[in-house]
Short mmCIF file of C-alpha atoms in Angstrom, two decimals:
data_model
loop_
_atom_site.label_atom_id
_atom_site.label_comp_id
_atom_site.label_asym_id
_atom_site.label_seq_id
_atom_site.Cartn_x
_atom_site.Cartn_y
_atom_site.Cartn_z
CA UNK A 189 -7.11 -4.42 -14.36
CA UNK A 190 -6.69 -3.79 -17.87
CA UNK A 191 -3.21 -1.88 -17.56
CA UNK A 192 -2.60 -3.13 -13.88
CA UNK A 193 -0.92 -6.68 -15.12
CA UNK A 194 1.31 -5.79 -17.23
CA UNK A 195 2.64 -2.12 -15.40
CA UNK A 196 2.49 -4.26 -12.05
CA UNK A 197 5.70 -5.94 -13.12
CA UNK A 198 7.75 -2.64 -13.99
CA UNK A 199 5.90 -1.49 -10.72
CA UNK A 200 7.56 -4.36 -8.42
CA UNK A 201 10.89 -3.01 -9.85
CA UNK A 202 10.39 0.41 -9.34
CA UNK A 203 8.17 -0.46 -5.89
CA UNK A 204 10.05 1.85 -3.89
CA UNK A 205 9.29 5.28 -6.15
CA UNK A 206 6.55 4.04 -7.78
CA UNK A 207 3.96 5.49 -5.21
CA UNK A 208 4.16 7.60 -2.12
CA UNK A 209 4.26 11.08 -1.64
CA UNK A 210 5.83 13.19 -4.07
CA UNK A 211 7.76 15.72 -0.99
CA UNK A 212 8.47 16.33 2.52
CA UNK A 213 11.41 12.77 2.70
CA UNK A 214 10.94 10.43 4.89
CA UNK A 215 8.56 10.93 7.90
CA UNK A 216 8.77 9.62 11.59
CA UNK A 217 7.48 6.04 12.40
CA UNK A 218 6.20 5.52 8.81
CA UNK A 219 7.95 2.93 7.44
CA UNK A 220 10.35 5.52 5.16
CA UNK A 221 8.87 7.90 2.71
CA UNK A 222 5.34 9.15 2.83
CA UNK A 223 2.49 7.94 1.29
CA UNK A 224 -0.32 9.33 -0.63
CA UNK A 225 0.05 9.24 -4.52
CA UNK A 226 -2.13 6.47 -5.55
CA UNK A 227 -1.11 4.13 -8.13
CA UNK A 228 -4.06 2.48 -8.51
CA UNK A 229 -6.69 0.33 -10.60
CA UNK A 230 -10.64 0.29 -11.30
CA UNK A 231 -13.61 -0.35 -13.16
CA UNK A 232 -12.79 3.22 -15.12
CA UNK A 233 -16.40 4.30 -12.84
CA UNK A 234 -16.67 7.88 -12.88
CA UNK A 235 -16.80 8.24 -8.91
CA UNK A 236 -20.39 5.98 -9.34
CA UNK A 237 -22.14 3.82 -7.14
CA UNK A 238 -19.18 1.61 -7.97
CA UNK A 239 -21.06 -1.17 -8.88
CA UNK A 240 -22.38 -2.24 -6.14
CA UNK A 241 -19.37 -3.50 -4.26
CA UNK A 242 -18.67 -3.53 -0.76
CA UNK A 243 -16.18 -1.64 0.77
CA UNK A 244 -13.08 -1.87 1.80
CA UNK A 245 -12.05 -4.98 0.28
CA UNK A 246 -9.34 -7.07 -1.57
CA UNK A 247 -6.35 -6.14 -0.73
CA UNK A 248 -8.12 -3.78 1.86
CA UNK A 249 -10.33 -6.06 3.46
CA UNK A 250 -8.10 -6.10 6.50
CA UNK A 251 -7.69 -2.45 6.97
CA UNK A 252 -9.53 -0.48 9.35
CA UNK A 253 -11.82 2.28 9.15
CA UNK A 254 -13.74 4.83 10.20
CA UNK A 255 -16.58 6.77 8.77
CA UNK A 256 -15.54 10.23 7.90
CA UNK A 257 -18.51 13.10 7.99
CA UNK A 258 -17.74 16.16 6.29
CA UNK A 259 -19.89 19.29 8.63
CA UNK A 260 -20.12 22.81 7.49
CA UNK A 261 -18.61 24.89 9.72
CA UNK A 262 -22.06 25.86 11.08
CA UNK A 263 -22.34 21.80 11.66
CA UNK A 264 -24.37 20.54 8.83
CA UNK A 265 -23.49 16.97 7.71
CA UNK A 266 -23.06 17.08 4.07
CA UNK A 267 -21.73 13.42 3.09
CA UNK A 268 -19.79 10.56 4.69
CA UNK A 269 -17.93 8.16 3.65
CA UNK A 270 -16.80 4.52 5.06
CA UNK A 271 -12.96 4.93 4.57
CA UNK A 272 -9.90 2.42 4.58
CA UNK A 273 -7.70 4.04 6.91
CA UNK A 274 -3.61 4.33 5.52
CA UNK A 275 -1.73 5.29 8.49
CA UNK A 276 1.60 3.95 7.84
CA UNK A 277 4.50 4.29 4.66
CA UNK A 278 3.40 0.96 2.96
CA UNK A 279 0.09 1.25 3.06
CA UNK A 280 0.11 5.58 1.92
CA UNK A 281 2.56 4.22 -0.28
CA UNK A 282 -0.57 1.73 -1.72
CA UNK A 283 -2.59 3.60 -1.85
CA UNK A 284 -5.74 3.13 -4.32
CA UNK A 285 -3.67 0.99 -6.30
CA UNK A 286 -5.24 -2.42 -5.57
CA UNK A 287 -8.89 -1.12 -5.47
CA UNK A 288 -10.97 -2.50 -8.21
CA UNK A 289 -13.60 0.31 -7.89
CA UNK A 290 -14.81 2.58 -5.51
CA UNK A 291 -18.49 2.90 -4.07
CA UNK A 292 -20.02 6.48 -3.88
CA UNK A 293 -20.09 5.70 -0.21
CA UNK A 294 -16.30 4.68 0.19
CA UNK A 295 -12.68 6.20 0.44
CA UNK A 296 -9.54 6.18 2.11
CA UNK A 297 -7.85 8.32 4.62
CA UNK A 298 -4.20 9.33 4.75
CA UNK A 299 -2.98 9.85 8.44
CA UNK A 300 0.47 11.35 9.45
CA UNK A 301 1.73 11.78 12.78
CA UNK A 302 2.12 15.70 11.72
CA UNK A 303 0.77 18.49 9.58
CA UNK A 304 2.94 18.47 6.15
CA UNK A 305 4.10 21.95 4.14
CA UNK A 306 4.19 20.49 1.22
CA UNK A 307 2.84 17.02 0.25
CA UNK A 308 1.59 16.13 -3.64
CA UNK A 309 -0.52 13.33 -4.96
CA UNK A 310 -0.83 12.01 -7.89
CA UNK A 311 -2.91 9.65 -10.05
CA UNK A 312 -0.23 6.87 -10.59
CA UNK A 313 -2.10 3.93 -12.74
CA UNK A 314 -5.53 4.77 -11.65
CA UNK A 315 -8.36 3.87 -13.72
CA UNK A 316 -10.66 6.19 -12.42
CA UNK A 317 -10.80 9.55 -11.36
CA UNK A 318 -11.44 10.83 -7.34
CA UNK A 319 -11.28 13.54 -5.37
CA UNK A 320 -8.50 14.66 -3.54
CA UNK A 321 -9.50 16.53 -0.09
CA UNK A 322 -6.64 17.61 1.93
CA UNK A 323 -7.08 19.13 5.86
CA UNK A 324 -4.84 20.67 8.23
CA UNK A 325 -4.25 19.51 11.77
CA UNK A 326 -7.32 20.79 12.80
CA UNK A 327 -9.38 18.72 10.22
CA UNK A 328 -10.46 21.73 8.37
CA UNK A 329 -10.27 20.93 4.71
CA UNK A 330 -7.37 23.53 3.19
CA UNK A 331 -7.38 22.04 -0.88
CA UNK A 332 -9.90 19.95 -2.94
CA UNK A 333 -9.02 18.67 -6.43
CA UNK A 334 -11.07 16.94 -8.94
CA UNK A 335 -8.47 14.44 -10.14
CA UNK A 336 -9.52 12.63 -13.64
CA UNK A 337 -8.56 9.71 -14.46
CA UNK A 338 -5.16 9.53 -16.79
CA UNK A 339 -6.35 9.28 -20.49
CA UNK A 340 -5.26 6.25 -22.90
CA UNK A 341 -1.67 5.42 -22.63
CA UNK A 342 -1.07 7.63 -19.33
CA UNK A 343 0.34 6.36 -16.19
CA UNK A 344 -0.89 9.67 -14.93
CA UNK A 345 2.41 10.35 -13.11
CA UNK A 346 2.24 13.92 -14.32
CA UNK A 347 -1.18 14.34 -12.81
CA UNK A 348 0.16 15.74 -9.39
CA UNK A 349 -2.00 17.79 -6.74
CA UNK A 350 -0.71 19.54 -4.67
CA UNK A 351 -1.36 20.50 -0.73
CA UNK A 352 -0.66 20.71 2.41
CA UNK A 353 -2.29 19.04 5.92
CA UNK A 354 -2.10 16.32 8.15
CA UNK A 355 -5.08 14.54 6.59
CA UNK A 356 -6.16 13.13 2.93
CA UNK A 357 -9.40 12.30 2.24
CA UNK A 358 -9.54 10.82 -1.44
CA UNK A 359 -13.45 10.16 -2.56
CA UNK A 360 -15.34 9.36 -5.70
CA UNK A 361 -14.72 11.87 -8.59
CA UNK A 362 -16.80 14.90 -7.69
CA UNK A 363 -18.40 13.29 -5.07
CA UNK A 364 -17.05 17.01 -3.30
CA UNK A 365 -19.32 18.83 -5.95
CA UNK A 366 -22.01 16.38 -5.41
CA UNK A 367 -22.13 17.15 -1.69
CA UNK A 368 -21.59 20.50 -1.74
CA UNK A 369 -18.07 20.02 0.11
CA UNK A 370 -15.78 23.49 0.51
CA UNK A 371 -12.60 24.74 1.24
CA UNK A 372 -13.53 25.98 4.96
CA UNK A 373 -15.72 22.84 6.15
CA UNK A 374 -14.51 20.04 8.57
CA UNK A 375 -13.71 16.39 8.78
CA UNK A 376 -15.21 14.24 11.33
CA UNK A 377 -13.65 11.22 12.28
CA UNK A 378 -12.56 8.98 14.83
CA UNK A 379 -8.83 7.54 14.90
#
């Protein structure tokens, strides 16, 4: 919260560039623009146990989820998560940005209608750092980035990770490395 007051202001202004995804324009049936760079707010936890919070809530109490598995491809479960499902512009658009932490057992999932070419996150006002798992139609995972958190004075706008895929799995910070999680293994999820 420490940066969130004060930039949420300048945010409201700039509300409609402020977050979303960085390419690709508009998208069908999403509200205008895509979603998926977070602009968001924590505890500064490194990807933790997130202090014991439950998740989702706040501002995403009222979403719904699913619980995302990620299999090898020879189907081993490596990790899940409980994930706050962003399926539409506003809420891609969101983002992170109203989380106040996130528990080693939580994330969110990006949905479009679509595989994307080209679509870029970034790290817009986070506090602390996650991973950034994108998959293709088929729910294979294509790109995984370890995104830090932006240093002192950053808005981390220039922190941008790039991908491609009709899914976007964002996690604690190396919770990927903790699990073992690789380019090549699969997303399981209901929608």
């Amino acid at each position: 919260m420490r940066r969130r007051r004060l930039l949420g202001l300048a945010a409201a202004a700039t509300a409609g560039s402020a977050a979303g995804c960085l390419s690709g324009g508009p998208t069908e049936n999403d509200g205008g623009g895509e979603g998926g760079e977070d602009g968001g707010r924590g505890d500064g936890s490194d990807g933790g146990d997130g202090g014991g919070i439950d998740w989702p809530t706040g501002t995403y109490a009222d979403y719904e989820t699913t619980t995302v598995t990620v299999e090898s491809p020879e189907g081993d479960e490596l990790g899940s998560v409980t994930a706050a499902i962003a399926d539409t512009g506003p809420k891609r658009r969101l983002g992170l940005s109203d989380a106040e932490a996130l528990p080693e057992d939580g994330g969110m999932l990006f949905t479009y209608g679509s595989p994307r070419d080209s679509l870029t996150y970034v790290m817009r006002e986070m506090d602390f750092g996650i991973d950034i798992v994108y998959a293709d139609g088929d729910r294979g995972i294509v790109e995984i980035h370890n995104a830090l958190e932006p240093g002192p004075n950053e808005d981390g706008e220039q922190q941008r990770y790039p991908g491609s895929g009709q899914y976007v799995l964002e996690v604690p910070y190396e919770w990927t490395d903790r699990h073992g999680v690789e380019v090549g293994d699969l997303l399981a999820f209901t929608l």
